[in-house]
XYZ file of C-alpha atoms in Angstrom:
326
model
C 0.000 0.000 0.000
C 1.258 3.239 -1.146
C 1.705 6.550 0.688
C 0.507 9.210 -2.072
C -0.429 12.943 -1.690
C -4.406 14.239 -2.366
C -3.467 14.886 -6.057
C -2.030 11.377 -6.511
C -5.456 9.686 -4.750
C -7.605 11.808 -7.203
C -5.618 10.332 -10.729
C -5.729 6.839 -8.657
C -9.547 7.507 -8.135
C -9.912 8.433 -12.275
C -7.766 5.524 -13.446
C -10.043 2.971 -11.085
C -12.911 4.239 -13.133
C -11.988 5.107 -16.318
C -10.445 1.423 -16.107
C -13.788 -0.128 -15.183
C -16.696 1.491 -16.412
C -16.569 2.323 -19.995
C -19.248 5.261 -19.618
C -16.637 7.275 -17.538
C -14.956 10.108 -19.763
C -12.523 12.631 -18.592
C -12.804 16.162 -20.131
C -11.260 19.690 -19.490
C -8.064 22.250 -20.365
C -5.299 20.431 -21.031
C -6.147 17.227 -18.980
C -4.630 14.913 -21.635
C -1.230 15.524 -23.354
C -0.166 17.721 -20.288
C -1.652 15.587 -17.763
C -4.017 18.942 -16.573
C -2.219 21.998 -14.671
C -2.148 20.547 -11.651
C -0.849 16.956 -13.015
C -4.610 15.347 -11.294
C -5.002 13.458 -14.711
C -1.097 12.824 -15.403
C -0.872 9.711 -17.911
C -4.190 8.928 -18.233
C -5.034 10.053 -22.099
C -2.015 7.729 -22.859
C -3.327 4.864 -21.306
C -7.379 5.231 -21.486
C -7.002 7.047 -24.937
C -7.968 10.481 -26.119
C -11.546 9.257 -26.526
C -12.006 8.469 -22.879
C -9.363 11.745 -21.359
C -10.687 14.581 -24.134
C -8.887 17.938 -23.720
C -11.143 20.778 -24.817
C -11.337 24.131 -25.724
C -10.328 27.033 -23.763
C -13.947 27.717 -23.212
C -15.659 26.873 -19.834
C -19.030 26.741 -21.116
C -18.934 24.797 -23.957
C -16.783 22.135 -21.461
C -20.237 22.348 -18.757
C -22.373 21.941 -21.719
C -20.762 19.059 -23.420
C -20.752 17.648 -19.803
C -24.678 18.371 -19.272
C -25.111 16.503 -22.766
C -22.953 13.623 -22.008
C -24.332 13.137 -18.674
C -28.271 13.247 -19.556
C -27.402 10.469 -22.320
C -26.067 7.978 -20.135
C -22.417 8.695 -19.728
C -20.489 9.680 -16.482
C -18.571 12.724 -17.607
C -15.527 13.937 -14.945
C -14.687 17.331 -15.865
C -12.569 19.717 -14.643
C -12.763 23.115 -14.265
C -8.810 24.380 -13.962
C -9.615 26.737 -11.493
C -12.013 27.657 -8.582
C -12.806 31.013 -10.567
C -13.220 29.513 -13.964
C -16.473 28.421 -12.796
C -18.649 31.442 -13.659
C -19.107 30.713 -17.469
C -20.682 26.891 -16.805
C -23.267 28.474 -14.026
C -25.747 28.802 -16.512
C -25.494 25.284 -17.670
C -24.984 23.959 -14.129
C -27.613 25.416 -12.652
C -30.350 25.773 -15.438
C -29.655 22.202 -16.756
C -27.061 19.677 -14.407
C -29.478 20.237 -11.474
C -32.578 20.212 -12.987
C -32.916 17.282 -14.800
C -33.906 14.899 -12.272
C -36.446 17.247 -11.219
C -37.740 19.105 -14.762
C -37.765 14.661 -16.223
C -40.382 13.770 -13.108
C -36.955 10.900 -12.332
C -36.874 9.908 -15.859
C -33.719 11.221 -16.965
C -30.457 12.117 -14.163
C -27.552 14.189 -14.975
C -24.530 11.628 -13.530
C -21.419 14.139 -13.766
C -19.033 15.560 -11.586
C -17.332 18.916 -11.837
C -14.006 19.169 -10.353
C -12.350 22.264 -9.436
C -9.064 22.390 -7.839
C -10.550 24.994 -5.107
C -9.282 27.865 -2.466
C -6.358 30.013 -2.095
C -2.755 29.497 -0.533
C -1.318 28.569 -3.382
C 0.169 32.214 -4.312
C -1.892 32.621 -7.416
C -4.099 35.869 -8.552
C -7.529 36.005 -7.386
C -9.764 34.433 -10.122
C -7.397 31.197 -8.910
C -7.786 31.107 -5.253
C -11.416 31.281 -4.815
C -13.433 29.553 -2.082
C -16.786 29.887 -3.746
C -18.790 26.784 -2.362
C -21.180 28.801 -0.462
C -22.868 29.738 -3.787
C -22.976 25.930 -5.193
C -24.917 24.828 -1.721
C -28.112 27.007 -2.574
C -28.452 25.521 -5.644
C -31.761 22.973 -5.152
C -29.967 19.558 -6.832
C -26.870 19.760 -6.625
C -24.253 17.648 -4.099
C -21.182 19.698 -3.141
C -18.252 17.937 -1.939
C -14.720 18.565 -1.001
C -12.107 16.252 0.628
C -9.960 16.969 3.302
C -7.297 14.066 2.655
C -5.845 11.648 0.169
C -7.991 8.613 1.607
C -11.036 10.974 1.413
C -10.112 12.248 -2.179
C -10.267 8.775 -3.231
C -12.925 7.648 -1.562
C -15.587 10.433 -2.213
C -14.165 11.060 -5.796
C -15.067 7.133 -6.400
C -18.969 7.542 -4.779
C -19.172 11.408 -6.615
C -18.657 9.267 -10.037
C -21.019 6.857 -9.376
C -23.684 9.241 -8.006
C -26.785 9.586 -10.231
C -27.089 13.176 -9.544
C -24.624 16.316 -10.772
C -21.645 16.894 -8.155
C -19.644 19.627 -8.020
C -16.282 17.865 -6.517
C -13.953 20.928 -4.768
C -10.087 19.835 -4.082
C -8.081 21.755 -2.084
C -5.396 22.422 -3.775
C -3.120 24.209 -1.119
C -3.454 20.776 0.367
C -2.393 18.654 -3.042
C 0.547 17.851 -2.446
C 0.927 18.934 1.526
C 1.220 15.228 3.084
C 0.825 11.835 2.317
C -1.286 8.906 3.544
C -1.558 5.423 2.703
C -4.090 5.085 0.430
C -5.671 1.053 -0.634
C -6.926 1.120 -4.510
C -9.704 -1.431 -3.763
C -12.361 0.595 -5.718
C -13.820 1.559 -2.291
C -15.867 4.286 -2.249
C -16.902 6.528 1.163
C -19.928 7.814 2.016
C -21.603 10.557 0.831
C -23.854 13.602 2.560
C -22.319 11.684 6.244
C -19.147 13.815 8.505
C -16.143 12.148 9.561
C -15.113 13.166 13.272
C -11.388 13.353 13.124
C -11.037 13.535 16.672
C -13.185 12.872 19.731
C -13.270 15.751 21.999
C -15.795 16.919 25.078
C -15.201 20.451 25.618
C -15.390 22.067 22.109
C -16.533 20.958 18.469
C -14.648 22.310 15.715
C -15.982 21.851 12.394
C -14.300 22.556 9.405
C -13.782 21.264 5.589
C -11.102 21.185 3.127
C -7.981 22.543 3.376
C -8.632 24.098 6.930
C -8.747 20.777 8.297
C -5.011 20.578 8.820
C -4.837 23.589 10.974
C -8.219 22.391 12.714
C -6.400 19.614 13.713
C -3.136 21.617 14.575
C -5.537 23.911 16.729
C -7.282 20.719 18.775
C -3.510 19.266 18.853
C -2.489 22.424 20.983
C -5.878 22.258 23.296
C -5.058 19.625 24.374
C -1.540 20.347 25.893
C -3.714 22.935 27.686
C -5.940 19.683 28.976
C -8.696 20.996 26.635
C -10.881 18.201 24.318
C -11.493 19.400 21.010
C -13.758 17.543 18.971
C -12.755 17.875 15.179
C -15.441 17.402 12.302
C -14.368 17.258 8.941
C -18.427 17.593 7.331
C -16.292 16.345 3.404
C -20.251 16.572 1.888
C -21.134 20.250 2.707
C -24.507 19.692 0.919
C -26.319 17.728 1.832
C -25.320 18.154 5.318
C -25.260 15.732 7.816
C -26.157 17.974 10.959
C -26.975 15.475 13.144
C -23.360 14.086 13.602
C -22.548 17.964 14.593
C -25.516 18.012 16.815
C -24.550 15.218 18.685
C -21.121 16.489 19.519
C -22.750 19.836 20.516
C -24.695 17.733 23.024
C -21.062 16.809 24.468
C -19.340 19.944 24.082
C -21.738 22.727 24.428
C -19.585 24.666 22.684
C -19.161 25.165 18.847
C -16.628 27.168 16.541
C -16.955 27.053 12.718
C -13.700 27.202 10.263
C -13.829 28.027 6.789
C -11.459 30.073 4.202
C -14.333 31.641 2.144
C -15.684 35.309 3.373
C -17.856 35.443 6.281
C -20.655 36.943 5.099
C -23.305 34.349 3.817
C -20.539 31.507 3.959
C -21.642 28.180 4.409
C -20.316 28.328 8.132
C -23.330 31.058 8.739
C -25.523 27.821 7.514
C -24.503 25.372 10.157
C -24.755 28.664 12.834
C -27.910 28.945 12.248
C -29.116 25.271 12.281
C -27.193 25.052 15.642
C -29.553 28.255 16.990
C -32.990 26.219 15.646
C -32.204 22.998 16.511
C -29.082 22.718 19.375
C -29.814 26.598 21.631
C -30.269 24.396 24.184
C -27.529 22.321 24.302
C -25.160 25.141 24.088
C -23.722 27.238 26.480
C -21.854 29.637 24.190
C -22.335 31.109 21.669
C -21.157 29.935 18.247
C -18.212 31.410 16.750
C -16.593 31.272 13.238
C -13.390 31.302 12.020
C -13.443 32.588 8.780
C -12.089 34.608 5.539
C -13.331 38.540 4.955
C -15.018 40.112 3.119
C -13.075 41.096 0.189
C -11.288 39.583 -2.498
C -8.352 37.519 -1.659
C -5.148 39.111 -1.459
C -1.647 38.320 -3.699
C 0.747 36.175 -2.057
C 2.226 39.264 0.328
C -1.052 39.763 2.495
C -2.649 35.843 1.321
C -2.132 34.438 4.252
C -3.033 36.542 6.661
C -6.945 36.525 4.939
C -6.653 32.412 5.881
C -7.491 30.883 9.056
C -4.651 30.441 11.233
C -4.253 28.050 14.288
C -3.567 31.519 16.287
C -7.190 32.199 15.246
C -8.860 28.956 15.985
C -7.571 29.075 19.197
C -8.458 32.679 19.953
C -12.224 31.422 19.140
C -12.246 28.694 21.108
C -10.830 30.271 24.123
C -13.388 32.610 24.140
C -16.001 30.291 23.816
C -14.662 28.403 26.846
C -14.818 31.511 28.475
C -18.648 30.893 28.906
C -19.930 28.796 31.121
């Protein structure tokens, strides 16, 4: 069993299913001679043929569209989007078509494809490539939005995106794509979808967090706990649907909650779980909530970048003061 990075466990994750199911296709910018910019589909036009790993146009909406049409006739499309902002030209077909059809066809027709977009900032690039835009995906009635945390969860919830009947828009971290490796099994084992996965039992504080934020999450908990504090890290991987119940339940421990995400505060999906908590978990806490989050501008260049992402220094500031309470 190999220790690979998360880029390595996606291409691992492609090959499984490009190599058994012949309805799988691979599609995007320069995913096949060059292997894609981030090297995700590396060597797979050469083995699966330029048939099955198709580069494309540089044109974003005719990519969604062919993707949408491939899709509602039968065939699993993967395609990529290059970039977190490159997404803006396929909304139209995403959202007017991909997550419609199961709903517009009464169940007669499904649109199977996933969109992947290497997603967030960190990465020193200019803004349109350092986006955390998956707030905007999650209001969208129809559509699953998922992003991995790790190269055993890139695998696993790239394998059970491809299979899923419905449209998924698949975010990848990329800061975190070649960060650390894990030992990663290619059984052909998908993981669950719409479920969390608590990282770390805890019983004085939940922290929940996806994607690359994870890692300091973790750090964060890590340093609590030389303090004799119990974090509780959830990594929620399927950020819609969501599965509040598994962050209800540790709130019923903890009584305590703080929410990490890169992507601005306002209206970010964080503000989403806040507000479940106050409808459904008031009583169980006995703090108030508090997020961790990006602003509210664009992100910076590289000088001031990451200073706009969460730190460790800031998780902990927010979960001090929620143990303040109490």
């Amino acid at each position: 069993m190999a220790a690979i990075t998360l880029i390595e466990a996606i291409t691992m994750a492609l090959a499984w299913e490009l190599k058994h199911d012949d309805t799988v296709v691979v599609l995007g910018e320069d995913v096949g001679v060059n292997g894609g910019v981030f090297r995700a589909t590396a060597g797979l036009q050469a083995t699966f043929g330029s048939d099955r790993v198709i580069d494309t146009p540089l044109d974003e909406t005719t990519i969604a569209g062919l993707t949408v049409g491939m899709a509602s006739q039968g065939m699993k499309p993967v395609a990529e989007a290059q970039f977190d902002g490159f997404m803006y030209p396929m909304v139209d077909h995403i959202i007017c078509h991909a997550a419609r059809f199961r709903y517009r066809t009464r169940g007669r027709l499904t649109c199977p494809m996933v969109l992947r977009v290497p997603w967030g900032g960190g990465i020193r690039a200019p803004e349109h490539h350092s986006e955390a835009n998956e707030a905007i995906f999650t209001n969208v009635p129809g559509l699953r939005v998922v992003m991995p945390s790790s190269p055993q969860r890139a695998y696993g919830l790239l394998l059970a995106a491809i299979r899923d009947p419905d449209p998924v828009i698949f975010f990848e971290p990329k800061r975190i794509y070649r960060q650390y490796k894990e030992e990663v099994v290619d059984d052909g084992e998908a993981l669950p979808l719409d479920v969390c996965f608590v990282l770390r039992d805890g019983s004085d504080v939940t922290l929940v967090t996806w994607g690359s934020q994870v890692k300091e999450t973790l750090e964060a908990a890590e340093a609590l706990a030389k303090e004799g504090i119990s974090a509780e890290v959830i990594d929620i991987a399927t950020i819609k649907p969501l599965d509040f119940d598994t962050i209800h339940e540790s709130v019923k421990k903890t009584g305590r909650c703080v929410i990490v995400h890169e992507a601005a505060r306002t209206a970010g999906f964080g503000a989403e779980i806040a507000a479940q908590l106050a409808e459904k978990a008031m009583f169980d806490l006995v703090a108030p909530v508090e997020r961790v989050t990006g602003y509210d501008t664009h992100i910076p260049l590289f000088r001031l970048e990451m200073k706009y992402l969460p730190s460790v220094e800031k998780i902990l500031a927010a979960a001090k003061r929620t143990l303040a309470h109490g």
